[in-house]
PDB file of C-alpha atoms in Angstrom:
ATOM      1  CA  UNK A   9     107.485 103.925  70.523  1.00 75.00           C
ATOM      2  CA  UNK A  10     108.668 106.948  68.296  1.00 87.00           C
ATOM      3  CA  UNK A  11     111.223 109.262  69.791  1.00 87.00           C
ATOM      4  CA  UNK A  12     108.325 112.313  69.983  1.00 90.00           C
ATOM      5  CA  UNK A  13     106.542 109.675  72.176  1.00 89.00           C
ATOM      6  CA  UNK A  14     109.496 108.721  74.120  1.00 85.00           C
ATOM      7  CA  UNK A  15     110.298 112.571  74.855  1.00 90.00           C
ATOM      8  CA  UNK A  16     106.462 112.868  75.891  1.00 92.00           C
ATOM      9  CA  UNK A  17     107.078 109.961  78.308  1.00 86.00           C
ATOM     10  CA  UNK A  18     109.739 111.722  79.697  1.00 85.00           C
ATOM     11  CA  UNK A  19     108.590 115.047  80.310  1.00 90.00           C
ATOM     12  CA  UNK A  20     105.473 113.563  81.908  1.00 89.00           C
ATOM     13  CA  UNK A  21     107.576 111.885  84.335  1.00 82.00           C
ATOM     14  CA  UNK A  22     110.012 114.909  85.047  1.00 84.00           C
ATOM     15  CA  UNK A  23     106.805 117.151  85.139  1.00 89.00           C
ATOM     16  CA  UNK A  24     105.739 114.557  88.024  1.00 84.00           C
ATOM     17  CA  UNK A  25     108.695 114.310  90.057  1.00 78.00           C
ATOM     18  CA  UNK A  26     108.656 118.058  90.075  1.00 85.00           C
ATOM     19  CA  UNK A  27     105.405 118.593  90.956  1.00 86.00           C
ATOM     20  CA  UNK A  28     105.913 115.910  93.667  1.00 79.00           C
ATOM     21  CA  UNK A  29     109.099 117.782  95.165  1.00 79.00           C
ATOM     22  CA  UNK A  30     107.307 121.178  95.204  1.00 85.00           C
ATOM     23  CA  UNK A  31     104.168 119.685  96.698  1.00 82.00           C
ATOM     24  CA  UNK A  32     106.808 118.365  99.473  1.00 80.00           C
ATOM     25  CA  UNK A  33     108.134 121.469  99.923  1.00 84.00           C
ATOM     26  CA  UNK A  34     104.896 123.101 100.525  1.00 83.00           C
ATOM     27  CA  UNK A  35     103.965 120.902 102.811  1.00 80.00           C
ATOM     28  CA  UNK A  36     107.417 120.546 104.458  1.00 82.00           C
ATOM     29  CA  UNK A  37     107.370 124.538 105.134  1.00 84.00           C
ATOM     30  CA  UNK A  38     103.037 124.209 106.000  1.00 80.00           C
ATOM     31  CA  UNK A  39     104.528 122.335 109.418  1.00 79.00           C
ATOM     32  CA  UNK A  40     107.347 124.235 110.316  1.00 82.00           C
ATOM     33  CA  UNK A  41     104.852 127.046 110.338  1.00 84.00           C
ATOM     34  CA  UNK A  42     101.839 125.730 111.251  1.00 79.00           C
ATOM     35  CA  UNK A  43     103.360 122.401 113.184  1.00 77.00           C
ATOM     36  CA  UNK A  44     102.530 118.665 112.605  1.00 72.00           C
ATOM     37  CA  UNK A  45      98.109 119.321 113.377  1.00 64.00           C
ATOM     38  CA  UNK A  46      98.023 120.588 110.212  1.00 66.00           C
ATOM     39  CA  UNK A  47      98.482 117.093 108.689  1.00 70.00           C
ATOM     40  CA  UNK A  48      95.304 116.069 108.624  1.00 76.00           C
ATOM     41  CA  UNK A  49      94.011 119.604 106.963  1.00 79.00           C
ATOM     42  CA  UNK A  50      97.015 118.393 104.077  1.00 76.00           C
ATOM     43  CA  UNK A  51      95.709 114.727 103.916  1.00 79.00           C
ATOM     44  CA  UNK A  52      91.790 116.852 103.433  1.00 83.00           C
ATOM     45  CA  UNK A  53      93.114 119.083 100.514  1.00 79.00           C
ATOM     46  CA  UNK A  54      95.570 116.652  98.848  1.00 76.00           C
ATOM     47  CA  UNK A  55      92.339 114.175  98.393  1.00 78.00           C
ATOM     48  CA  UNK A  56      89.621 116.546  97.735  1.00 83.00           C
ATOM     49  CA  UNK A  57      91.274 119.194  95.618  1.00 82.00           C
ATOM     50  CA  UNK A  58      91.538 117.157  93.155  1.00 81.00           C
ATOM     51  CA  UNK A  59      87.757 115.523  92.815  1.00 83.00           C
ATOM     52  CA  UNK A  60      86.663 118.257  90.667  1.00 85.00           C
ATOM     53  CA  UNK A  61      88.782 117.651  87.726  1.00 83.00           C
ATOM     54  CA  UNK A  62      86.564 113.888  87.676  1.00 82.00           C
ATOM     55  CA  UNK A  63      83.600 116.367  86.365  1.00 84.00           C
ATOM     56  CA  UNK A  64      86.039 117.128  82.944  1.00 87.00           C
ATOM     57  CA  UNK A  65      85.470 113.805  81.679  1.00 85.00           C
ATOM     58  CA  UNK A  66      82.167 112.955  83.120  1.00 87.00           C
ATOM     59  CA  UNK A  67      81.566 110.559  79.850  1.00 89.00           C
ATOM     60  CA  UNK A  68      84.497 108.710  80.676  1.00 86.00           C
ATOM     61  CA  UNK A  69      83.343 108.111  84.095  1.00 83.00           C
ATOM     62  CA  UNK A  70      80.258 106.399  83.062  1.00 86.00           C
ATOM     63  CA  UNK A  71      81.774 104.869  80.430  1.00 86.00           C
ATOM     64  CA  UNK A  72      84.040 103.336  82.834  1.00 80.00           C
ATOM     65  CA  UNK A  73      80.992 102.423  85.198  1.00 77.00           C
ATOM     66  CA  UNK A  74      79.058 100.478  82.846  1.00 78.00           C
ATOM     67  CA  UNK A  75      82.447  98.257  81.613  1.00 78.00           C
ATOM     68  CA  UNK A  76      83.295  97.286  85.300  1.00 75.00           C
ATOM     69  CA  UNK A  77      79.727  96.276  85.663  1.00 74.00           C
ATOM     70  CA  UNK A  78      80.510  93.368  83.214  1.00 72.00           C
ATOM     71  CA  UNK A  79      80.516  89.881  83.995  1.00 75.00           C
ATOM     72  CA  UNK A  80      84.730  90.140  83.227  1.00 72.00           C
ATOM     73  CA  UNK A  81      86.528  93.142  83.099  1.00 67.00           C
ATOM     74  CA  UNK A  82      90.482  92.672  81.730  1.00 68.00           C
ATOM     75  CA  UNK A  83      90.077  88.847  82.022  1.00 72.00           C
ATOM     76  CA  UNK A  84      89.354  89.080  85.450  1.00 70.00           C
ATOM     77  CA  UNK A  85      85.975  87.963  86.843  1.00 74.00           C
ATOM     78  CA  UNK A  86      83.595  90.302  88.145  1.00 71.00           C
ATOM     79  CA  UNK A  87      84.041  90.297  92.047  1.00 73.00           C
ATOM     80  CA  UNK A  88      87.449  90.474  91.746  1.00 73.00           C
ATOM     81  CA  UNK A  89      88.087  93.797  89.562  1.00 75.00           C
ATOM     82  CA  UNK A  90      86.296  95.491  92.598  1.00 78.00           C
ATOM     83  CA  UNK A  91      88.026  93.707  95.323  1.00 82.00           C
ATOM     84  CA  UNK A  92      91.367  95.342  93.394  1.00 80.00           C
ATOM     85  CA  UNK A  93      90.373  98.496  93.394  1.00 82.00           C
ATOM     86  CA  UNK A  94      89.170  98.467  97.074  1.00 88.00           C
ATOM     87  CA  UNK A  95      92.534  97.644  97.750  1.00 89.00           C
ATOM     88  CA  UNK A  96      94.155  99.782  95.407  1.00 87.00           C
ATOM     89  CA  UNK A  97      92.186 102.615  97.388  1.00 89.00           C
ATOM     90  CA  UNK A  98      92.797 101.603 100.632  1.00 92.00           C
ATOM     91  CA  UNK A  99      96.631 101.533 100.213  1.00 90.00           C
ATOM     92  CA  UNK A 100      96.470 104.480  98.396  1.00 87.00           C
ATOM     93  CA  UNK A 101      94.886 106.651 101.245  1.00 86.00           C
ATOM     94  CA  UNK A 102      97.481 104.550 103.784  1.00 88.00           C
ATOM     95  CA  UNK A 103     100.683 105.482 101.769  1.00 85.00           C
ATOM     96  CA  UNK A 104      99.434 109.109 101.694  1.00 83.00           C
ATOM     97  CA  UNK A 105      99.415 109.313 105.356  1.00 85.00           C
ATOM     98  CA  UNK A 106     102.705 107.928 105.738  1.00 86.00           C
ATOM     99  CA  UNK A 107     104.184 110.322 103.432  1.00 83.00           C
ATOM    100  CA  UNK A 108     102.752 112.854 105.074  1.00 83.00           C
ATOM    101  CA  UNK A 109     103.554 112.187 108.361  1.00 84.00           C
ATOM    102  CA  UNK A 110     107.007 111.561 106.980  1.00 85.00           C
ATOM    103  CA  UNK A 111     106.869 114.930 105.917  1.00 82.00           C
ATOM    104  CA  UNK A 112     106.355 116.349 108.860  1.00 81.00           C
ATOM    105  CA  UNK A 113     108.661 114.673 111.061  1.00 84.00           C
ATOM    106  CA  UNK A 114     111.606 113.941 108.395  1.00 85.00           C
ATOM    107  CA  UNK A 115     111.607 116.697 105.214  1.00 82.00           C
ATOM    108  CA  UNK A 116     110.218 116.404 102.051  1.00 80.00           C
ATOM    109  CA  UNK A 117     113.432 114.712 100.757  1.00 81.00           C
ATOM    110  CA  UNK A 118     112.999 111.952 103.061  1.00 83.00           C
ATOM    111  CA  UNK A 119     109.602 111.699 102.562  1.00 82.00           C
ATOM    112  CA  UNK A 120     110.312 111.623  97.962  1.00 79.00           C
ATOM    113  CA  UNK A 121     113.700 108.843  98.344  1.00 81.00           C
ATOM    114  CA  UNK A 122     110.924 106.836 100.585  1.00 83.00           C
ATOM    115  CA  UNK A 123     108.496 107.317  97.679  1.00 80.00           C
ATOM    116  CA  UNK A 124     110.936 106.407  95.178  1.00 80.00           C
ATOM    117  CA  UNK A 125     111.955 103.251  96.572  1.00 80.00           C
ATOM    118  CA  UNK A 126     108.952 102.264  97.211  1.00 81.00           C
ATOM    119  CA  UNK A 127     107.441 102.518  93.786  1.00 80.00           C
ATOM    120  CA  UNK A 128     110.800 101.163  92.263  1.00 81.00           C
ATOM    121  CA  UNK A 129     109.999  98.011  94.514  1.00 83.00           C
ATOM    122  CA  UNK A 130     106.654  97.562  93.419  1.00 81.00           C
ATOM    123  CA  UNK A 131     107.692  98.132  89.373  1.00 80.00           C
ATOM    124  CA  UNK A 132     109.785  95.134  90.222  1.00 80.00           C
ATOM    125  CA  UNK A 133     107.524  93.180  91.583  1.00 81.00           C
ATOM    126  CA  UNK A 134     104.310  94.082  88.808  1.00 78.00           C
ATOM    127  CA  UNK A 135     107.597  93.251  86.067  1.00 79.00           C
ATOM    128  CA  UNK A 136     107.869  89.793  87.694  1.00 78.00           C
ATOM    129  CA  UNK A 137     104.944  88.950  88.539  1.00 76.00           C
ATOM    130  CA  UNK A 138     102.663  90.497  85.790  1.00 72.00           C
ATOM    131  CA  UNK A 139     104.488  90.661  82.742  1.00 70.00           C
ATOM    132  CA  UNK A 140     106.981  87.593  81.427  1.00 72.00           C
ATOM    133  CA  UNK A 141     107.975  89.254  78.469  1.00 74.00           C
ATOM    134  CA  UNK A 142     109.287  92.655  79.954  1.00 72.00           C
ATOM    135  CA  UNK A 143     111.765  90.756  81.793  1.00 76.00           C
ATOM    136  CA  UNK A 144     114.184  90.217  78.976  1.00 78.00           C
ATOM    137  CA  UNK A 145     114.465  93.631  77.738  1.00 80.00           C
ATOM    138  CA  UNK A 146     117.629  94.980  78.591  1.00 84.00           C
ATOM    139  CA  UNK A 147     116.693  98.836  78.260  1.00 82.00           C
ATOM    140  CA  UNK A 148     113.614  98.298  81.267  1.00 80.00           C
ATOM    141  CA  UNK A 149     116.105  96.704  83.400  1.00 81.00           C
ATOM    142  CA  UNK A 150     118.484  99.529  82.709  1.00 86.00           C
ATOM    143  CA  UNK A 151     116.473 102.367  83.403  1.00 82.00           C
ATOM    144  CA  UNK A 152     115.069 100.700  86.511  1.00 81.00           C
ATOM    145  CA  UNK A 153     119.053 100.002  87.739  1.00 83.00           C
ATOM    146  CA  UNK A 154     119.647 104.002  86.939  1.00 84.00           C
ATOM    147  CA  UNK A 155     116.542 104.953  88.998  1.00 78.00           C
ATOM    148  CA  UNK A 156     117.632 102.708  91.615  1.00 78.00           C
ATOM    149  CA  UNK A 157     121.408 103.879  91.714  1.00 82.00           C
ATOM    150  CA  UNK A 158     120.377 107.259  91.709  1.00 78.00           C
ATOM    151  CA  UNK A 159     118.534 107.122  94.926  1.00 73.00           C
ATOM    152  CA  UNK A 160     121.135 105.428  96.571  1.00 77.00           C
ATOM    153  CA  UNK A 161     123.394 108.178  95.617  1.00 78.00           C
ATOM    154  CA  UNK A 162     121.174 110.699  96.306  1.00 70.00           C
ATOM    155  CA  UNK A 163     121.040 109.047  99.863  1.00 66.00           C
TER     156      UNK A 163
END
């Protein structure tokens, strides 16, 4: 990757972890004001604000359609593309639940060093599981170490 790309890479995340902690904090102050019934009103808007921005790219969407419809998709057969992504939803929707309930009962900074670990876990995991040759390179392990130790610090 060129260094313009790596920069882009890196804003993208920083934009992301910002937008995460302000989204926390919103919701954080939501049920001090408004208490913890208003979770389910956050869990409503977090999942359906965003369904509109699907209509942007509606070519993309059908694109996409028409490829999983395939007899393979990524090497994988056909049921089981499907079966991933039903999963991939359903854990979705279940970790946004707990995060928000964790919001509500523990802060927003609970809620984001939660988050963190939990998606540093499951880098680890897709790394050693998924892809052999990423496990040599010094510079992923390094970055994921400086993720990792800055959680724990942050703890």
């Amino acid at each position: 990757a060129t260094p313009p790309q790596v920069m882009f890479g890196v804003a993208c995340v920083c934009g992301g972890l910002l937008a995460r902690a302000l989204t926390g904090a919103v919701q954080e102050a939501a049920f001090h004001r408004y208490g913890f019934a208003s979770a389910a009103e956050v869990l409503f808007y977090r999942n359906a604000l965003g369904l509109p921005l699907f209509l942007l790219q509606p070519q993309g969407l059908i694109h996409h359609m028409h490829s999983w419809r395939a007899d393979a998709v990524g090497g994988l057969p056909w049921p089981r593309v499907w079966v991933l992504l039903a999963a991939n939803l359903v854990f979705d929707y279940a970790c946004k639940v707990v995060m928000t309930r964790l919001i509500a009962r523990a802060g927003a900074l609970h809620a984001t060093l939660a988050l963190t670990v939990q998606k540093f876990t499951a880098f680890g995991v897709s790394v050693m599981l998924l892809e052999p040759a990423l496990r040599l390179s010094p510079r992923l392990w390094l970055g994921a170490a400086a993720v990792l130790m800055g959680t724990i610090a942050y703890i």
